[in-house]
mmCIF file of C-alpha atoms in Angstrom:
data_model
loop_
_atom_site.group_PDB
_atom_site.id
_atom_site.type_symbol
_atom_site.label_atom_id
_atom_site.label_comp_id
_atom_site.label_asym_id
_atom_site.label_seq_id
_atom_site.Cartn_x
_atom_site.Cartn_y
_atom_site.Cartn_z
ATOM 1 C CA UNK A 1 -71.673 21.191 -39.357
ATOM 2 C CA UNK A 2 -68.885 19.887 -41.313
ATOM 3 C CA UNK A 3 -65.706 18.799 -39.590
ATOM 4 C CA UNK A 4 -62.001 18.714 -40.466
ATOM 5 C CA UNK A 5 -60.232 15.402 -39.825
ATOM 6 C CA UNK A 6 -56.758 14.102 -40.450
ATOM 7 C CA UNK A 7 -53.293 15.593 -40.107
ATOM 8 C CA UNK A 8 -52.107 18.340 -42.401
ATOM 9 C CA UNK A 9 -49.298 17.695 -44.856
ATOM 10 C CA UNK A 10 -46.478 20.206 -45.113
ATOM 11 C CA UNK A 11 -47.267 22.848 -47.713
ATOM 12 C CA UNK A 12 -44.800 23.532 -50.492
ATOM 13 C CA UNK A 13 -43.836 27.209 -50.849
ATOM 14 C CA UNK A 14 -46.276 28.981 -53.137
ATOM 15 C CA UNK A 15 -48.543 25.933 -53.450
ATOM 16 C CA UNK A 16 -51.588 27.508 -51.839
ATOM 17 C CA UNK A 17 -52.008 30.246 -54.417
ATOM 18 C CA UNK A 18 -51.659 27.860 -57.337
ATOM 19 C CA UNK A 19 -54.149 25.401 -55.897
ATOM 20 C CA UNK A 20 -56.756 28.011 -55.128
ATOM 21 C CA UNK A 21 -56.491 29.353 -58.659
ATOM 22 C CA UNK A 22 -57.205 26.040 -60.348
ATOM 23 C CA UNK A 23 -59.379 23.717 -58.325
ATOM 24 C CA UNK A 24 -62.487 25.783 -57.544
ATOM 25 C CA UNK A 25 -63.026 25.945 -61.312
ATOM 26 C CA UNK A 26 -62.560 22.189 -61.456
ATOM 27 C CA UNK A 27 -65.137 21.612 -58.752
ATOM 28 C CA UNK A 28 -67.722 23.538 -60.723
ATOM 29 C CA UNK A 29 -67.088 21.548 -63.901
ATOM 30 C CA UNK A 30 -68.481 18.068 -64.410
ATOM 31 C CA UNK A 31 -66.951 17.380 -67.808
ATOM 32 C CA UNK A 32 -63.655 17.798 -69.603
ATOM 33 C CA UNK A 33 -60.090 17.772 -68.385
ATOM 34 C CA UNK A 34 -60.622 20.069 -65.417
ATOM 35 C CA UNK A 35 -63.617 18.045 -64.245
ATOM 36 C CA UNK A 36 -61.597 14.811 -64.342
ATOM 37 C CA UNK A 37 -58.757 16.448 -62.454
ATOM 38 C CA UNK A 38 -61.210 17.581 -59.800
ATOM 39 C CA UNK A 39 -62.627 14.049 -59.430
ATOM 40 C CA UNK A 40 -59.124 12.646 -58.974
ATOM 41 C CA UNK A 41 -58.291 15.239 -56.307
ATOM 42 C CA UNK A 42 -61.564 14.547 -54.500
ATOM 43 C CA UNK A 43 -60.952 10.781 -54.517
ATOM 44 C CA UNK A 44 -57.551 11.310 -52.918
ATOM 45 C CA UNK A 45 -59.032 13.741 -50.378
ATOM 46 C CA UNK A 46 -61.901 11.464 -49.343
ATOM 47 C CA UNK A 47 -60.193 8.058 -49.533
ATOM 48 C CA UNK A 48 -56.621 8.864 -48.561
ATOM 49 C CA UNK A 49 -53.337 8.087 -50.358
ATOM 50 C CA UNK A 50 -53.846 6.350 -53.702
ATOM 51 C CA UNK A 51 -51.797 4.877 -56.514
ATOM 52 C CA UNK A 52 -52.183 5.804 -60.169
ATOM 53 C CA UNK A 53 -53.284 2.234 -60.898
ATOM 54 C CA UNK A 54 -55.954 2.355 -58.196
ATOM 55 C CA UNK A 55 -57.308 5.671 -59.445
ATOM 56 C CA UNK A 56 -57.264 4.348 -63.002
ATOM 57 C CA UNK A 57 -59.413 1.375 -62.009
ATOM 58 C CA UNK A 58 -61.903 3.510 -60.078
ATOM 59 C CA UNK A 59 -62.321 6.103 -62.814
ATOM 60 C CA UNK A 60 -62.166 3.807 -65.820
ATOM 61 C CA UNK A 61 -59.308 5.788 -67.358
ATOM 62 C CA UNK A 62 -55.995 4.609 -68.728
ATOM 63 C CA UNK A 63 -53.029 4.806 -66.319
ATOM 64 C CA UNK A 64 -51.328 7.239 -68.715
ATOM 65 C CA UNK A 65 -54.299 9.622 -68.602
ATOM 66 C CA UNK A 66 -54.467 9.463 -64.810
ATOM 67 C CA UNK A 67 -50.747 10.135 -64.478
ATOM 68 C CA UNK A 68 -51.088 13.208 -66.694
ATOM 69 C CA UNK A 69 -53.765 14.619 -64.372
ATOM 70 C CA UNK A 70 -51.694 13.693 -61.331
ATOM 71 C CA UNK A 71 -48.705 15.540 -62.762
ATOM 72 C CA UNK A 72 -50.848 18.654 -63.261
ATOM 73 C CA UNK A 73 -52.249 18.454 -59.719
ATOM 74 C CA UNK A 74 -48.733 18.077 -58.320
ATOM 75 C CA UNK A 75 -47.568 21.090 -60.344
ATOM 76 C CA UNK A 76 -50.439 23.114 -58.861
ATOM 77 C CA UNK A 77 -49.409 22.087 -55.338
ATOM 78 C CA UNK A 78 -52.631 20.141 -54.759
ATOM 79 C CA UNK A 79 -51.018 16.741 -54.188
ATOM 80 C CA UNK A 80 -47.589 15.324 -53.419
ATOM 81 C CA UNK A 81 -46.010 11.906 -53.798
ATOM 82 C CA UNK A 82 -44.782 9.435 -51.230
ATOM 83 C CA UNK A 83 -43.247 5.999 -51.513
ATOM 84 C CA UNK A 84 -45.519 3.249 -50.231
ATOM 85 C CA UNK A 85 -44.154 1.496 -47.164
ATOM 86 C CA UNK A 86 -43.492 -2.174 -47.821
ATOM 87 C CA UNK A 87 -43.716 -4.984 -45.299
ATOM 88 C CA UNK A 88 -41.863 -8.283 -45.611
ATOM 89 C CA UNK A 89 -40.176 -9.432 -48.784
ATOM 90 C CA UNK A 90 -41.033 -7.401 -51.822
ATOM 91 C CA UNK A 91 -40.881 -8.542 -55.406
ATOM 92 C CA UNK A 92 -38.807 -6.902 -58.087
ATOM 93 C CA UNK A 93 -39.685 -3.541 -59.559
ATOM 94 C CA UNK A 94 -40.006 -0.003 -58.324
ATOM 95 C CA UNK A 95 -41.734 0.749 -54.991
ATOM 96 C CA UNK A 96 -45.334 1.848 -55.410
ATOM 97 C CA UNK A 97 -45.807 5.615 -55.556
ATOM 98 C CA UNK A 98 -48.652 7.048 -53.489
ATOM 99 C CA UNK A 99 -50.372 10.352 -54.169
ATOM 100 C CA UNK A 100 -51.604 12.295 -51.134
ATOM 101 C CA UNK A 101 -53.517 15.549 -50.780
ATOM 102 C CA UNK A 102 -51.523 18.541 -49.510
ATOM 103 C CA UNK A 103 -52.623 21.079 -46.947
ATOM 104 C CA UNK A 104 -53.097 23.550 -49.801
ATOM 105 C CA UNK A 105 -55.251 21.045 -51.693
ATOM 106 C CA UNK A 106 -57.403 20.369 -48.654
ATOM 107 C CA UNK A 107 -57.904 24.076 -48.002
ATOM 108 C CA UNK A 108 -59.118 24.611 -51.577
ATOM 109 C CA UNK A 109 -61.960 22.153 -51.060
ATOM 110 C CA UNK A 110 -62.849 23.813 -47.749
ATOM 111 C CA UNK A 111 -62.745 27.217 -49.456
ATOM 112 C CA UNK A 112 -65.133 26.006 -52.154
ATOM 113 C CA UNK A 113 -67.537 24.631 -49.535
ATOM 114 C CA UNK A 114 -67.363 27.947 -47.645
ATOM 115 C CA UNK A 115 -68.315 29.833 -50.801
ATOM 116 C CA UNK A 116 -71.253 27.509 -51.426
ATOM 117 C CA UNK A 117 -72.451 27.732 -47.799
ATOM 118 C CA UNK A 118 -72.192 31.524 -47.796
ATOM 119 C CA UNK A 119 -74.150 31.742 -51.052
ATOM 120 C CA UNK A 120 -76.866 29.448 -49.682
ATOM 121 C CA UNK A 121 -77.218 31.455 -46.452
ATOM 122 C CA UNK A 122 -77.262 34.709 -48.402
ATOM 123 C CA UNK A 123 -80.102 33.333 -50.527
ATOM 124 C CA UNK A 124 -82.027 32.287 -47.399
ATOM 125 C CA UNK A 125 -81.545 35.725 -45.816
ATOM 126 C CA UNK A 126 -82.638 37.568 -48.956
ATOM 127 C CA UNK A 127 -85.681 35.417 -49.688
ATOM 128 C CA UNK A 128 -86.912 34.470 -46.191
ATOM 129 C CA UNK A 129 -85.271 36.998 -43.875
ATOM 130 C CA UNK A 130 -82.703 36.859 -41.040
ATOM 131 C CA UNK A 131 -85.009 34.757 -38.838
ATOM 132 C CA UNK A 132 -84.786 31.940 -41.380
ATOM 133 C CA UNK A 133 -80.980 31.999 -41.160
ATOM 134 C CA UNK A 134 -81.183 31.634 -37.378
ATOM 135 C CA UNK A 135 -83.666 28.786 -37.758
ATOM 136 C CA UNK A 136 -81.340 27.061 -40.231
ATOM 137 C CA UNK A 137 -78.395 27.453 -37.828
ATOM 138 C CA UNK A 138 -80.374 25.906 -34.963
ATOM 139 C CA UNK A 139 -81.433 23.016 -37.178
ATOM 140 C CA UNK A 140 -77.835 22.333 -38.189
ATOM 141 C CA UNK A 141 -76.617 22.379 -34.599
ATOM 142 C CA UNK A 142 -79.473 20.158 -33.391
ATOM 143 C CA UNK A 143 -77.890 17.140 -35.084
ATOM 144 C CA UNK A 144 -74.627 17.785 -33.259
ATOM 145 C CA UNK A 145 -76.502 18.236 -29.985
ATOM 146 C CA UNK A 146 -78.409 14.991 -30.500
ATOM 147 C CA UNK A 147 -75.176 13.038 -31.010
ATOM 148 C CA UNK A 148 -73.392 14.594 -28.060
ATOM 149 C CA UNK A 149 -76.196 14.393 -25.481
ATOM 150 C CA UNK A 150 -75.822 10.696 -24.469
ATOM 151 C CA UNK A 151 -72.058 11.103 -23.989
ATOM 152 C CA UNK A 152 -72.348 14.335 -22.003
ATOM 153 C CA UNK A 153 -75.180 13.100 -19.770
ATOM 154 C CA UNK A 154 -73.367 9.835 -19.042
ATOM 155 C CA UNK A 155 -70.401 11.806 -17.661
ATOM 156 C CA UNK A 156 -72.386 13.307 -14.783
ATOM 157 C CA UNK A 157 -72.435 16.972 -13.653
ATOM 158 C CA UNK A 158 -68.726 17.185 -12.807
ATOM 159 C CA UNK A 159 -67.513 15.614 -16.039
ATOM 160 C CA UNK A 160 -69.862 17.124 -18.587
ATOM 161 C CA UNK A 161 -67.604 19.923 -19.820
ATOM 162 C CA UNK A 162 -64.705 17.537 -20.387
ATOM 163 C CA UNK A 163 -67.016 15.030 -22.097
ATOM 164 C CA UNK A 164 -68.262 17.771 -24.419
ATOM 165 C CA UNK A 165 -64.677 18.851 -25.159
ATOM 166 C CA UNK A 166 -63.737 15.245 -25.983
ATOM 167 C CA UNK A 167 -66.739 14.901 -28.313
ATOM 168 C CA UNK A 168 -65.883 18.183 -30.058
ATOM 169 C CA UNK A 169 -62.253 17.101 -30.461
ATOM 170 C CA UNK A 170 -63.367 13.845 -32.063
ATOM 171 C CA UNK A 171 -65.210 15.990 -34.631
ATOM 172 C CA UNK A 172 -62.130 18.088 -35.363
ATOM 173 C CA UNK A 173 -62.697 21.112 -33.107
ATOM 174 C CA UNK A 174 -59.473 20.556 -31.073
ATOM 175 C CA UNK A 175 -61.238 21.404 -27.796
ATOM 176 C CA UNK A 176 -59.894 21.518 -24.253
ATOM 177 C CA UNK A 177 -61.079 22.602 -20.786
ATOM 178 C CA UNK A 178 -59.436 25.170 -18.513
ATOM 179 C CA UNK A 179 -60.456 25.839 -14.913
ATOM 180 C CA UNK A 180 -61.201 29.446 -13.970
ATOM 181 C CA UNK A 181 -59.996 30.155 -10.410
ATOM 182 C CA UNK A 182 -62.084 32.268 -8.065
ATOM 183 C CA UNK A 183 -60.870 35.897 -7.925
ATOM 184 C CA UNK A 184 -58.967 37.199 -4.929
ATOM 185 C CA UNK A 185 -60.784 39.177 -2.207
ATOM 186 C CA UNK A 186 -62.536 41.560 -1.946
ATOM 187 C CA UNK A 187 -64.444 40.179 -4.954
ATOM 188 C CA UNK A 188 -67.194 37.687 -4.044
ATOM 189 C CA UNK A 189 -65.826 34.123 -3.983
ATOM 190 C CA UNK A 190 -68.422 32.936 -6.453
ATOM 191 C CA UNK A 191 -67.684 35.660 -9.006
ATOM 192 C CA UNK A 192 -66.196 34.209 -12.183
ATOM 193 C CA UNK A 193 -65.974 30.639 -10.959
ATOM 194 C CA UNK A 194 -66.384 27.896 -13.516
ATOM 195 C CA UNK A 195 -64.495 26.527 -16.492
ATOM 196 C CA UNK A 196 -63.629 27.634 -19.989
ATOM 197 C CA UNK A 197 -64.299 25.439 -22.989
ATOM 198 C CA UNK A 198 -61.730 26.313 -25.671
ATOM 199 C CA UNK A 199 -61.958 25.282 -29.323
ATOM 200 C CA UNK A 200 -58.739 25.758 -31.265
ATOM 201 C CA UNK A 201 -60.303 24.995 -34.649
ATOM 202 C CA UNK A 202 -63.581 25.988 -36.283
ATOM 203 C CA UNK A 203 -64.488 24.297 -39.584
ATOM 204 C CA UNK A 204 -67.020 27.028 -40.447
ATOM 205 C CA UNK A 205 -65.144 30.107 -39.243
ATOM 206 C CA UNK A 206 -65.225 31.900 -42.609
ATOM 207 C CA UNK A 207 -68.978 31.425 -42.937
ATOM 208 C CA UNK A 208 -69.655 32.302 -39.283
ATOM 209 C CA UNK A 209 -67.790 35.570 -39.798
ATOM 210 C CA UNK A 210 -70.633 36.636 -42.101
ATOM 211 C CA UNK A 211 -73.408 34.811 -40.261
ATOM 212 C CA UNK A 212 -72.893 34.937 -36.453
ATOM 213 C CA UNK A 213 -76.167 33.031 -36.076
ATOM 214 C CA UNK A 214 -74.057 29.881 -36.433
ATOM 215 C CA UNK A 215 -72.030 30.790 -33.345
ATOM 216 C CA UNK A 216 -75.132 31.811 -31.425
ATOM 217 C CA UNK A 217 -76.901 28.524 -32.167
ATOM 218 C CA UNK A 218 -73.843 26.549 -31.068
ATOM 219 C CA UNK A 219 -73.576 28.524 -27.815
ATOM 220 C CA UNK A 220 -77.234 27.863 -27.063
ATOM 221 C CA UNK A 221 -76.677 24.158 -27.623
ATOM 222 C CA UNK A 222 -73.704 24.103 -25.227
ATOM 223 C CA UNK A 223 -75.884 25.550 -22.492
ATOM 224 C CA UNK A 224 -78.600 22.955 -23.019
ATOM 225 C CA UNK A 225 -76.111 20.097 -23.028
ATOM 226 C CA UNK A 226 -74.278 21.278 -19.913
ATOM 227 C CA UNK A 227 -77.383 22.357 -17.994
ATOM 228 C CA UNK A 228 -75.799 25.614 -16.804
ATOM 229 C CA UNK A 229 -75.419 29.155 -18.156
ATOM 230 C CA UNK A 230 -72.605 29.651 -20.673
ATOM 231 C CA UNK A 231 -71.122 32.756 -22.218
ATOM 232 C CA UNK A 232 -69.078 33.065 -25.385
ATOM 233 C CA UNK A 233 -66.002 35.176 -24.656
ATOM 234 C CA UNK A 234 -64.176 34.913 -27.972
ATOM 235 C CA UNK A 235 -64.618 33.354 -31.394
ATOM 236 C CA UNK A 236 -62.300 32.523 -34.258
ATOM 237 C CA UNK A 237 -64.948 33.999 -36.556
ATOM 238 C CA UNK A 238 -64.425 37.400 -34.906
ATOM 239 C CA UNK A 239 -60.656 37.249 -35.315
ATOM 240 C CA UNK A 240 -59.567 35.716 -31.999
ATOM 241 C CA UNK A 241 -57.164 32.786 -32.013
ATOM 242 C CA UNK A 242 -59.593 30.371 -30.359
ATOM 243 C CA UNK A 243 -63.290 30.079 -29.527
ATOM 244 C CA UNK A 244 -63.655 30.452 -25.756
ATOM 245 C CA UNK A 245 -66.867 29.727 -23.851
ATOM 246 C CA UNK A 246 -67.204 30.396 -20.118
ATOM 247 C CA UNK A 247 -69.214 27.694 -18.345
ATOM 248 C CA UNK A 248 -70.698 28.674 -14.999
ATOM 249 C CA UNK A 249 -70.051 26.222 -12.173
ATOM 250 C CA UNK A 250 -73.237 24.125 -11.764
ATOM 251 C CA UNK A 251 -73.658 25.129 -8.101
ATOM 252 C CA UNK A 252 -73.798 28.808 -9.064
ATOM 253 C CA UNK A 253 -76.243 28.446 -11.928
ATOM 254 C CA UNK A 254 -79.170 29.881 -9.939
ATOM 255 C CA UNK A 255 -77.240 32.837 -8.494
ATOM 256 C CA UNK A 256 -78.779 36.067 -9.902
ATOM 257 C CA UNK A 257 -75.529 37.508 -11.222
ATOM 258 C CA UNK A 258 -74.751 34.301 -13.070
ATOM 259 C CA UNK A 259 -77.896 34.214 -15.134
ATOM 260 C CA UNK A 260 -77.182 34.337 -18.848
ATOM 261 C CA UNK A 261 -76.555 37.835 -20.120
ATOM 262 C CA UNK A 262 -75.826 39.107 -23.621
ATOM 263 C CA UNK A 263 -72.196 39.485 -24.607
ATOM 264 C CA UNK A 264 -71.955 43.152 -25.547
ATOM 265 C CA UNK A 265 -68.553 42.619 -27.151
ATOM 266 C CA UNK A 266 -69.993 40.767 -30.135
ATOM 267 C CA UNK A 267 -73.124 39.266 -31.607
ATOM 268 C CA UNK A 268 -72.614 36.031 -29.653
ATOM 269 C CA UNK A 269 -74.907 35.695 -26.658
ATOM 270 C CA UNK A 270 -75.224 33.959 -23.328
ATOM 271 C CA UNK A 271 -77.604 31.068 -23.075
ATOM 272 C CA UNK A 272 -77.705 27.374 -22.709
ATOM 273 C CA UNK A 273 -76.345 25.863 -25.916
ATOM 274 C CA UNK A 274 -73.534 24.664 -28.312
ATOM 275 C CA UNK A 275 -70.870 26.865 -29.948
ATOM 276 C CA UNK A 276 -69.077 26.931 -33.273
#
């Protein structure tokens, strides 16, 4: 699944609406002024801050033409300018001006990808049925699981949840681990023991809201990676602030009441697996 990297840039008031109105059209057009503007915005998004001269060289356009597109993108709130930091003695002339993507600009690209992903999954569901959507979700998560497995297994039983959280954070999920204390008597000491894996960001939340199979496949993957039952307690896709997964303490994994059970609160389920 796609991930969100890099720090957000402060959004100018009203920029989000303007950006969303213009760029999705640009992304769908390969030719003409809007198509060129979209290519410039994408270059800045994917390669980081850029100068007009650098963009001109990459696109084979005159600096004047590039600056005109940059002015339009800035007016739409998609990009903003910064002054390049100089080191040592600098020659004469104005400091180089860098163009960087704004938070609003970044969200427009994500929004366009969400629309495309939702359309693709809708097509799969309509032509091949819901089971095909679930199969697709498991296939997508399998790549993530394959990458994470060596790191998680190397951490050993006691460090696996933290290792998984670190791996998720590196992919933009902003994950952390919270211990769950045993409840006070008279409840059984083993009841509720374990940890909670919390993800404060979900790159596919808007798509998962329509297709919970993505969350279910991820939860299943978490269980397989951690080797113990897990249960999804909350998801960003269902409107909660964070995705929360309860991880049963390894020593309690075989206790009857800690076997994986469906989560009746939502479509997410208990199992061994990974979560979105």
